[in-house]
PDB file of C-alpha atoms in Angstrom:
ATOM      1  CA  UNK A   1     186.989 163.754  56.936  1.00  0.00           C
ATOM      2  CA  UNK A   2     186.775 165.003  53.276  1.00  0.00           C
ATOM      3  CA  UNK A   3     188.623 167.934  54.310  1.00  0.00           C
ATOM      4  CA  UNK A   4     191.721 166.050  55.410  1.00  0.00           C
ATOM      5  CA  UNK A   5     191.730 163.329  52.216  1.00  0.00           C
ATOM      6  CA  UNK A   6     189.209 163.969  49.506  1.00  0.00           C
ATOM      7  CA  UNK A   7     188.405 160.162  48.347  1.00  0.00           C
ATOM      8  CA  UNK A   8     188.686 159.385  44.776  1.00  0.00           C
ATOM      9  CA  UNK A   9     185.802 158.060  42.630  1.00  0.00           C
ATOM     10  CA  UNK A  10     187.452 154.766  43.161  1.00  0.00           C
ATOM     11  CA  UNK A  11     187.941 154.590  46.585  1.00  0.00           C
ATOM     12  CA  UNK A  12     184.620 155.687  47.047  1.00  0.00           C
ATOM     13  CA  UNK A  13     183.255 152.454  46.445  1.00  0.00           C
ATOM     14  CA  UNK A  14     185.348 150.745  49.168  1.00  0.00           C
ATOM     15  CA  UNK A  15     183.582 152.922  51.946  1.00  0.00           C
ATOM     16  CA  UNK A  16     180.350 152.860  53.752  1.00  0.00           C
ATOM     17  CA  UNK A  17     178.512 156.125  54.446  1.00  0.00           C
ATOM     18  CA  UNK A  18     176.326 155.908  57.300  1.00  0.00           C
ATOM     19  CA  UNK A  19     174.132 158.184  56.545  1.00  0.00           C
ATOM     20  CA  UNK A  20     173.643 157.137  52.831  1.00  0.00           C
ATOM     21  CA  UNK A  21     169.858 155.625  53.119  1.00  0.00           C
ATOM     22  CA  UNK A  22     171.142 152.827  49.815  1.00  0.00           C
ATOM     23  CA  UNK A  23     172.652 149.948  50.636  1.00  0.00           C
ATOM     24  CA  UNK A  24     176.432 150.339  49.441  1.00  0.00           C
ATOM     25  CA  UNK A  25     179.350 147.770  47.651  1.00  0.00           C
ATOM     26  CA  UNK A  26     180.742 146.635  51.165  1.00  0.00           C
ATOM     27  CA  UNK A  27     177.520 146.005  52.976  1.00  0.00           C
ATOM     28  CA  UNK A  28     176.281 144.227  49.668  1.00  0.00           C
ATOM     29  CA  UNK A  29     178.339 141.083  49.699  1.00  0.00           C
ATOM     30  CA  UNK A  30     177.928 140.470  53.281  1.00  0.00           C
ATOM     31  CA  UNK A  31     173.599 140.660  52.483  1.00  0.00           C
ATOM     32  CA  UNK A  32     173.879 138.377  49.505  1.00  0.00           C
ATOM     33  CA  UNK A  33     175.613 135.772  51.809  1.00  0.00           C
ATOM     34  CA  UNK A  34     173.522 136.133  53.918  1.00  0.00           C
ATOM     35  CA  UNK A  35     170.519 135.907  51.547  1.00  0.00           C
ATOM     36  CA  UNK A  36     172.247 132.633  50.400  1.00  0.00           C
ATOM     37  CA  UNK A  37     172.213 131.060  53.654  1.00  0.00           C
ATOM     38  CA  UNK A  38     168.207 131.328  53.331  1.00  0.00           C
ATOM     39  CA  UNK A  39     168.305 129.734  50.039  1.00  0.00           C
ATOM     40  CA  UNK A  40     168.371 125.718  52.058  1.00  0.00           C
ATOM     41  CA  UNK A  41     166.141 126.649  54.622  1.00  0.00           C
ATOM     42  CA  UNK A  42     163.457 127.664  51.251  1.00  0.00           C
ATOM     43  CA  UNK A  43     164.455 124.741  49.358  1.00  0.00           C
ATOM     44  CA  UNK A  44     163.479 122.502  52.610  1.00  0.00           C
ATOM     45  CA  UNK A  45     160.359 124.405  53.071  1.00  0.00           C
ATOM     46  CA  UNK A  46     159.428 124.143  49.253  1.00  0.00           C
ATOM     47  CA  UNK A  47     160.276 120.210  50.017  1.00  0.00           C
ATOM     48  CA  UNK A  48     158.359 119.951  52.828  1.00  0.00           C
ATOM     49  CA  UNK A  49     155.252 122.370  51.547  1.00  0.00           C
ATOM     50  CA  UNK A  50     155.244 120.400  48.441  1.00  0.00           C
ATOM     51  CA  UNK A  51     155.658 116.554  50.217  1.00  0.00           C
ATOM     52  CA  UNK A  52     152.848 117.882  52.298  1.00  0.00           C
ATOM     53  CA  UNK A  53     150.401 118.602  49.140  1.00  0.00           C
ATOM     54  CA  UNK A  54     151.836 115.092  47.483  1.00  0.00           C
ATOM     55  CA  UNK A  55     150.648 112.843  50.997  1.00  0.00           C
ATOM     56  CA  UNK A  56     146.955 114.965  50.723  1.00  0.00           C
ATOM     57  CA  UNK A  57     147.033 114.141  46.926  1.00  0.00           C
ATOM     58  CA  UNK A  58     147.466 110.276  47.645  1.00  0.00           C
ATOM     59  CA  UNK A  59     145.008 109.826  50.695  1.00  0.00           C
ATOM     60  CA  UNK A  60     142.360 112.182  48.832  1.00  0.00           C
ATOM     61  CA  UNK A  61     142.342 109.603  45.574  1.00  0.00           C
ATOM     62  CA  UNK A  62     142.537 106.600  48.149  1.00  0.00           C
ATOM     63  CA  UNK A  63     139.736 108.035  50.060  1.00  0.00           C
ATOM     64  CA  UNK A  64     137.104 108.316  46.881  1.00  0.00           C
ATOM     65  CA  UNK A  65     138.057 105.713  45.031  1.00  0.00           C
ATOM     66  CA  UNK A  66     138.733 103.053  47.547  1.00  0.00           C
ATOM     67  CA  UNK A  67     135.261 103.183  48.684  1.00  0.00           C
ATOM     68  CA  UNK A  68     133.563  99.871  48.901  1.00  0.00           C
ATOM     69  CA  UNK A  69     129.917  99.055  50.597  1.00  0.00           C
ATOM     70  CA  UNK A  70     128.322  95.728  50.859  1.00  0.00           C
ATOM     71  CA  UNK A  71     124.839  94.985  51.470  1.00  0.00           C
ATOM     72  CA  UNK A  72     123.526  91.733  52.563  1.00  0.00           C
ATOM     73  CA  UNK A  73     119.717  90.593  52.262  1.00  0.00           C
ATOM     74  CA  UNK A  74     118.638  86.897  53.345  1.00  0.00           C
ATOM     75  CA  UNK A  75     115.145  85.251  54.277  1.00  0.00           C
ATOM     76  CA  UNK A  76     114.729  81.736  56.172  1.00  0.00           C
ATOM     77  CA  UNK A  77     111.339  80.405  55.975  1.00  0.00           C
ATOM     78  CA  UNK A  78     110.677  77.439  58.088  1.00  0.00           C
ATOM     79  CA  UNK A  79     107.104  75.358  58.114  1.00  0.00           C
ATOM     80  CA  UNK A  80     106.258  71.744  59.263  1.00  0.00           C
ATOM     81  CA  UNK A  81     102.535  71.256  58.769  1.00  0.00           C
ATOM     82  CA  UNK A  82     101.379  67.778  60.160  1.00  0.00           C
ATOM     83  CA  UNK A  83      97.801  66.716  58.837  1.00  0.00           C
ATOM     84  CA  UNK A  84      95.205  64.525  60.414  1.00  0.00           C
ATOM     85  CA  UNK A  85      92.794  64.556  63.578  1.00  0.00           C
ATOM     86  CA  UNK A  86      94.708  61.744  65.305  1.00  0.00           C
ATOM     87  CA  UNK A  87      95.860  61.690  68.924  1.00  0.00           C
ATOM     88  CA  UNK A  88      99.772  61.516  67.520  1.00  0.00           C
ATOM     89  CA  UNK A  89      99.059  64.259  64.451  1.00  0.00           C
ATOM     90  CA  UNK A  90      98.235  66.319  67.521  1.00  0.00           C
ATOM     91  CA  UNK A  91     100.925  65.686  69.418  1.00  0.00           C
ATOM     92  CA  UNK A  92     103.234  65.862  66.319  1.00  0.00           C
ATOM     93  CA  UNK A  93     101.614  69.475  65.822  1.00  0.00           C
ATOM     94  CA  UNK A  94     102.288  70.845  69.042  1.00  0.00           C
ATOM     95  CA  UNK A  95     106.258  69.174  69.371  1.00  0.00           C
ATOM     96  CA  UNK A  96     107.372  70.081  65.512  1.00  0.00           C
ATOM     97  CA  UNK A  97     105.116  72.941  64.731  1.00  0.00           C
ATOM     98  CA  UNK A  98     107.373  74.910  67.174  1.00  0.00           C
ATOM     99  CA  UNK A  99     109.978  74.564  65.112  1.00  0.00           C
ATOM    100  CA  UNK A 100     108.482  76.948  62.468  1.00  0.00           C
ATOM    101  CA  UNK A 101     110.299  79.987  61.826  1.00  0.00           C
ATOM    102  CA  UNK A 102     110.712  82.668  59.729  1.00  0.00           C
ATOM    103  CA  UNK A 103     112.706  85.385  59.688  1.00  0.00           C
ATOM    104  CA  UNK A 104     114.393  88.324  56.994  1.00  0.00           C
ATOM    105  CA  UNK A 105     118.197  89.549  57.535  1.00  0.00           C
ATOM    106  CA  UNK A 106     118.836  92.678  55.678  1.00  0.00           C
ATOM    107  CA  UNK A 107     122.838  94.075  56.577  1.00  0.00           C
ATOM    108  CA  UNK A 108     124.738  97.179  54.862  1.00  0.00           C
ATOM    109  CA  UNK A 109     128.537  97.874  55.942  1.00  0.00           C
ATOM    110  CA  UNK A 110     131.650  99.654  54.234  1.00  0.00           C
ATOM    111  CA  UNK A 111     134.852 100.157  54.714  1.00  0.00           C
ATOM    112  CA  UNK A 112     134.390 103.940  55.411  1.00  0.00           C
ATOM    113  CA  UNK A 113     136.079 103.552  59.145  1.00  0.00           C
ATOM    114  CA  UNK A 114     138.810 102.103  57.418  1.00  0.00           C
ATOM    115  CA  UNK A 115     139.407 104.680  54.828  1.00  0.00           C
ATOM    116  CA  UNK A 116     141.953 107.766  55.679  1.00  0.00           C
ATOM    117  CA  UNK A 117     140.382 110.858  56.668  1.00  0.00           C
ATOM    118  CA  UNK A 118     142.919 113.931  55.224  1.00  0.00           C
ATOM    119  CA  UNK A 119     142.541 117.635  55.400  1.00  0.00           C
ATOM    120  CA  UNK A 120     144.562 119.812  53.383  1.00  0.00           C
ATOM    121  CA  UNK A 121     146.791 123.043  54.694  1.00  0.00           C
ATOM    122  CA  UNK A 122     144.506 126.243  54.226  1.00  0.00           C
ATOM    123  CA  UNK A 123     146.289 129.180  52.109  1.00  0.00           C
ATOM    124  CA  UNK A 124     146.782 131.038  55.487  1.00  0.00           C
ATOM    125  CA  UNK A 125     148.146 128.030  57.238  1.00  0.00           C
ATOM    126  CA  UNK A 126     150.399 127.972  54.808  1.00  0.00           C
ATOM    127  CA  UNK A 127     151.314 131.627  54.580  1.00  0.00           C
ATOM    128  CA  UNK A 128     151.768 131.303  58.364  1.00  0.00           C
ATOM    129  CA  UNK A 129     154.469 128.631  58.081  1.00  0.00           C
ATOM    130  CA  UNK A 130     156.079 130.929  55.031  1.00  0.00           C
ATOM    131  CA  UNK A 131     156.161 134.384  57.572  1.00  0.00           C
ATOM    132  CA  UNK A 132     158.909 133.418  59.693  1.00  0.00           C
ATOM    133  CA  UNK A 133     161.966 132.748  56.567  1.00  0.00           C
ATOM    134  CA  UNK A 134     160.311 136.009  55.099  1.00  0.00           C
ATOM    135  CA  UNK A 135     160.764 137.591  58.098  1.00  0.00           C
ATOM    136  CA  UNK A 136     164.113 136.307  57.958  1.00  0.00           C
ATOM    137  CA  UNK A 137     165.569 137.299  55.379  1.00  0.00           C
ATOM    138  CA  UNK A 138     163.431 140.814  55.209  1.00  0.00           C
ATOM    139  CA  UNK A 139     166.255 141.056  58.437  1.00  0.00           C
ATOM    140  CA  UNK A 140     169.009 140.254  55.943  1.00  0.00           C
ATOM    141  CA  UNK A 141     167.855 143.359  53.887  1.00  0.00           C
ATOM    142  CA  UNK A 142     167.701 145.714  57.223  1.00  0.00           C
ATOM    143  CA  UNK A 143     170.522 144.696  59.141  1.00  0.00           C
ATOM    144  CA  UNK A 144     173.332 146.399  57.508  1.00  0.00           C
ATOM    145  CA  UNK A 145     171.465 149.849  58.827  1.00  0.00           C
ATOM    146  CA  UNK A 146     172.256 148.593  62.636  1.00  0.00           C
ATOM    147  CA  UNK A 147     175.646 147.091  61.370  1.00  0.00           C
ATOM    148  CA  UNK A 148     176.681 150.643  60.456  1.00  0.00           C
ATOM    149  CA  UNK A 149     176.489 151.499  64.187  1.00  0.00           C
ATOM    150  CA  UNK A 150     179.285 148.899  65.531  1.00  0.00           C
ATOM    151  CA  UNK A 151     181.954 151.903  64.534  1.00  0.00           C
ATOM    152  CA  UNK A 152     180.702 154.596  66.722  1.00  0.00           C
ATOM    153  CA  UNK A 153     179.937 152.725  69.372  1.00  0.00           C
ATOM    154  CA  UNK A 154     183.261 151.041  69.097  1.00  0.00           C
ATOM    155  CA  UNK A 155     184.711 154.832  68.846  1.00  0.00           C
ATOM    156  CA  UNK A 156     182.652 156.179  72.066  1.00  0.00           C
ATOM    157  CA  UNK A 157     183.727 153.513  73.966  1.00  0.00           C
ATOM    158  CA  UNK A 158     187.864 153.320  73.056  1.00  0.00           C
ATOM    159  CA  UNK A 159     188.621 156.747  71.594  1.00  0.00           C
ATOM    160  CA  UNK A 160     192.243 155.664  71.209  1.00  0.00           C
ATOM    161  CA  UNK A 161     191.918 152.909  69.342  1.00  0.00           C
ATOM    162  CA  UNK A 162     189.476 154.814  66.996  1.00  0.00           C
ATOM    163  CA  UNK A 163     192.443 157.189  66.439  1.00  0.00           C
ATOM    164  CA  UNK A 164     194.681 154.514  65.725  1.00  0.00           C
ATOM    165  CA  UNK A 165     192.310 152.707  63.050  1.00  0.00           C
ATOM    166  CA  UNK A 166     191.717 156.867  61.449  1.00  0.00           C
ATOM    167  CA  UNK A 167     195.805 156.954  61.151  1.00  0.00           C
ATOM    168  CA  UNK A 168     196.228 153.532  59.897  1.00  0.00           C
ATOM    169  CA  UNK A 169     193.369 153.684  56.922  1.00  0.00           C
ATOM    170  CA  UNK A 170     194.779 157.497  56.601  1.00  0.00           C
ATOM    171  CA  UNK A 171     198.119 155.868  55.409  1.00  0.00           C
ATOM    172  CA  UNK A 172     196.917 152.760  53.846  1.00  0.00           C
ATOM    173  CA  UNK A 173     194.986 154.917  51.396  1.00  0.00           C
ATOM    174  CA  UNK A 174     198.033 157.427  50.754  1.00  0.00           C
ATOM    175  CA  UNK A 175     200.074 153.838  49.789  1.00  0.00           C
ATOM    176  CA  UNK A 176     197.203 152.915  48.027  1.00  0.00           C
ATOM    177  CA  UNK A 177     196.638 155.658  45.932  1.00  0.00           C
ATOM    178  CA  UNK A 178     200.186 155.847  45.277  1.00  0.00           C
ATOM    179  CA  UNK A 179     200.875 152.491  44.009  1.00  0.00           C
ATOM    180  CA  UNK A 180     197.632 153.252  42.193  1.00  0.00           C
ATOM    181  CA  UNK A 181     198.843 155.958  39.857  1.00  0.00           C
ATOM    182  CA  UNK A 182     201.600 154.343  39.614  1.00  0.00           C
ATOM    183  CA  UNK A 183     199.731 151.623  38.044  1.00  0.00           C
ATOM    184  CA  UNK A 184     197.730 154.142  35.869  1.00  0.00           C
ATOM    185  CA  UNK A 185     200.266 155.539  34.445  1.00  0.00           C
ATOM    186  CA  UNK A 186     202.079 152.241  33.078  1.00  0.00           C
ATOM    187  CA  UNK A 187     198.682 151.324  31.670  1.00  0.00           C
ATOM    188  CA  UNK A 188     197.738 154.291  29.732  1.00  0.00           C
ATOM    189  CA  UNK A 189     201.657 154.339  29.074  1.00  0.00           C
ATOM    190  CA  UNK A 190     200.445 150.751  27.548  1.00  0.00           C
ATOM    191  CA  UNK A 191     197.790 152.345  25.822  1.00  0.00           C
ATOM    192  CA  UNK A 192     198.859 155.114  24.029  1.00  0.00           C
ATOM    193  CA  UNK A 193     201.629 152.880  22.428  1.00  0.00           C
ATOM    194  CA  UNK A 194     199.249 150.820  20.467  1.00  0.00           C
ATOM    195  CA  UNK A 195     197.933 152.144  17.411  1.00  0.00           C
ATOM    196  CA  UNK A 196     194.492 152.799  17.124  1.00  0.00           C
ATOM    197  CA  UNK A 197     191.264 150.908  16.286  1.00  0.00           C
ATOM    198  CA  UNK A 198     189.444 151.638  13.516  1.00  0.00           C
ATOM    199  CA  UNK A 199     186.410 152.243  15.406  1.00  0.00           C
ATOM    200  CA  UNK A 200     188.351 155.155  17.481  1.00  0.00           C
ATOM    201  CA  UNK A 201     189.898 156.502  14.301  1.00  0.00           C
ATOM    202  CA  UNK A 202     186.178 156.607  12.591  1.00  0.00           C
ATOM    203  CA  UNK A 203     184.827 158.601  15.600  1.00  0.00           C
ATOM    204  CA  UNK A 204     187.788 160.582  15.953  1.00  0.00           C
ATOM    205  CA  UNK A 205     187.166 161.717  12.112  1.00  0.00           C
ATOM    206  CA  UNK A 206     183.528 162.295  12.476  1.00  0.00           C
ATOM    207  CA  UNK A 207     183.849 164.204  15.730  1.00  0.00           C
ATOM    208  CA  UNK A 208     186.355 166.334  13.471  1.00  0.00           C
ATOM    209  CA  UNK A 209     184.239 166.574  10.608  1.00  0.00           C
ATOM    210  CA  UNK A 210     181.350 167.122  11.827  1.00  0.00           C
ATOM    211  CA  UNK A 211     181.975 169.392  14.986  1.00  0.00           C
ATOM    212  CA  UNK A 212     177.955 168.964  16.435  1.00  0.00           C
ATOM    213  CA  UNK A 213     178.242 165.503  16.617  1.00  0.00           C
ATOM    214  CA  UNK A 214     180.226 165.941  19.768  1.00  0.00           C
ATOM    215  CA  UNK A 215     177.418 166.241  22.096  1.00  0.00           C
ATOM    216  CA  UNK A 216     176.218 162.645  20.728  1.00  0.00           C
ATOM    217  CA  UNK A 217     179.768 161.002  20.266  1.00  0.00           C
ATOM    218  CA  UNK A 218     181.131 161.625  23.911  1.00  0.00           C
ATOM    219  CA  UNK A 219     184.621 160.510  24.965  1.00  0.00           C
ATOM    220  CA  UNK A 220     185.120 159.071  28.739  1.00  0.00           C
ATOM    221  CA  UNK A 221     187.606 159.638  30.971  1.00  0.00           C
ATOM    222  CA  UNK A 222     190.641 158.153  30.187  1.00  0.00           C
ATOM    223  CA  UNK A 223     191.665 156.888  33.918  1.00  0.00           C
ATOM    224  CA  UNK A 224     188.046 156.522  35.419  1.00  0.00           C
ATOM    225  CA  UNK A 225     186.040 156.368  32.653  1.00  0.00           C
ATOM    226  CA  UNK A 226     183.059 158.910  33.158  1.00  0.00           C
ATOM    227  CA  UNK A 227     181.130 160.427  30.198  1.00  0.00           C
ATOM    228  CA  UNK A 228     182.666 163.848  28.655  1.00  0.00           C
ATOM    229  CA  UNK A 229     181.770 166.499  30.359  1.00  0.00           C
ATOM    230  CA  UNK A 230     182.874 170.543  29.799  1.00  0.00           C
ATOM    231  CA  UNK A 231     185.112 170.335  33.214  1.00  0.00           C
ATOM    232  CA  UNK A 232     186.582 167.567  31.210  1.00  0.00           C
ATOM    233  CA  UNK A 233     190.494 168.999  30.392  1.00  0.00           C
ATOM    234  CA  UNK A 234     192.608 167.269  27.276  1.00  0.00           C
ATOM    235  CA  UNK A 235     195.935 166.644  27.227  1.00  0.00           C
ATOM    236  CA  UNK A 236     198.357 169.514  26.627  1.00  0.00           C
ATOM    237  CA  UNK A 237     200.615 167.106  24.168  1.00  0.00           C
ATOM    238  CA  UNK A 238     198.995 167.736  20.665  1.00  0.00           C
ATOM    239  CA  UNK A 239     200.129 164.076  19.532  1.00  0.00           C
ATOM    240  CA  UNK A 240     198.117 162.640  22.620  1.00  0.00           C
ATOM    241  CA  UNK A 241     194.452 163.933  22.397  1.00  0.00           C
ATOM    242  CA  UNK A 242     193.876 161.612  25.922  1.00  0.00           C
ATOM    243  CA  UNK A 243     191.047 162.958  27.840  1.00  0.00           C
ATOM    244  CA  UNK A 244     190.569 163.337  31.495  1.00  0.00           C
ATOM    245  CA  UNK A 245     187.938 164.519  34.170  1.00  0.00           C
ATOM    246  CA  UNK A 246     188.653 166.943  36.687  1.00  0.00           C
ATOM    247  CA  UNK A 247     189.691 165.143  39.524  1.00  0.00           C
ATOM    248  CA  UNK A 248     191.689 162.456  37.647  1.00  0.00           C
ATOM    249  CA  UNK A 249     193.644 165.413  35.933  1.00  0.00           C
TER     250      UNK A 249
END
């Protein structure tokens, strides 16, 4: 509770609110991993969406312009005409004259049966296969709301071991914080030893100079670094001229 440990602005960042509706630090690298396992499952639908498109591409062209049709005309004319009035040009007219034929062959075929026959994905065939992995990872976006449950059911169910866990992050954040300032204090320790830039000194002399230039030439927060603000407080030490929020102070 805030009332028993009033989190700093940067151990705020390390927490998940439940009831915050934006999706927060913690829960943010677990959804990009989880994004990135979707990233192979696109790149093998792109692959197979796009090898698709290629195969329609080739059996399309080989269809039109591998299109061949023959046509085949022939005529046979046969005619044996025997003259004469004689006995054998009679006989000779009814044995060979049935061998006179004629006849006309006309034939047209292609290789159309032969020729592939392809039809392409339609836009909502495609969209279809393309739903499920947006579905997919549209659950990646959503799931850290659910996640955010696992604690308080985990709490209802073992009350004791929720107490524990409160106690143990109670004093891990008292070290923390500890070693923390600690650490703070050595750095702008570090900090105030150096001499300054000339960038600070020129803003330092036109903040001096020209006193209404303040509200456009803020100074941060020394430890967290937030933009000047009136509950800002200086340091006491004359020499020092540091700046610090509220809470850092």
């Amino acid at each position: 509770k805030q009332t028993l440990l009033p989190l700093l602005r940067e151990e705020t960042s390390s927490f998940v609110f439940p009831c915050h509706p934006a999706v927060q630090r913690p829960e943010l690298q677990h959804m990009v991993m989880e994004l990135l396992r979707c990233i192979p499952l696109l790149l093998f639908l792109l692959f197979v969406c796009g090898l698709d498109h290629f195969i329609f591409s080739i059996l399309s062209i080989i269809q039109h312009h591998s299109f061949v049709q023959y046509s085949y005309q022939t005529s046979h004319h046969l005619s044996v005409n025997v003259m004469g009035t004689s006995l054998m040009a009679q006989l000779l007219r009814g044995t060979i004259g049935a061998l006179n034929t004629s006849f006309d062959t006309e034939v047209e075929t292609s290789n159309l049966a032969c020729l592939p026959q392809p039809s392409g994905m339609t836009r909502r065939q495609y969209l279809d296969t393309c739903l499920p992995l947006g579905a997919l990872a549209l659950l990646c976006l959503v799931q850290v709301y659910p996640f955010r449950l696992r604690r308080a059911i985990a709490a209802f169910y073992f009350p004791k071991r929720e107490k524990t866990r409160v106690l143990f992050l109670y004093n891990k954040l008292l070290r923390q914080r500890k070693n923390f300032l600690h650490l703070q204090r050595e750095r702008i320790a570090r900090q105030a030893r150096q001499p300054p830039g000339l960038a600070t000194s020129l803003l330092q002399w036109c903040r001096r100079r020209w006193p209404w230039l303040r509200r456009f030439l803020r100074r941060s927060c020394t430890l967290c670094g937030t933009p000047e603000t009136p509950r800002h407080r200086p340091c006491p030490d004359p020499e020092c001229g540091a700046l610090y929020c509220e809470q850092c102070w």
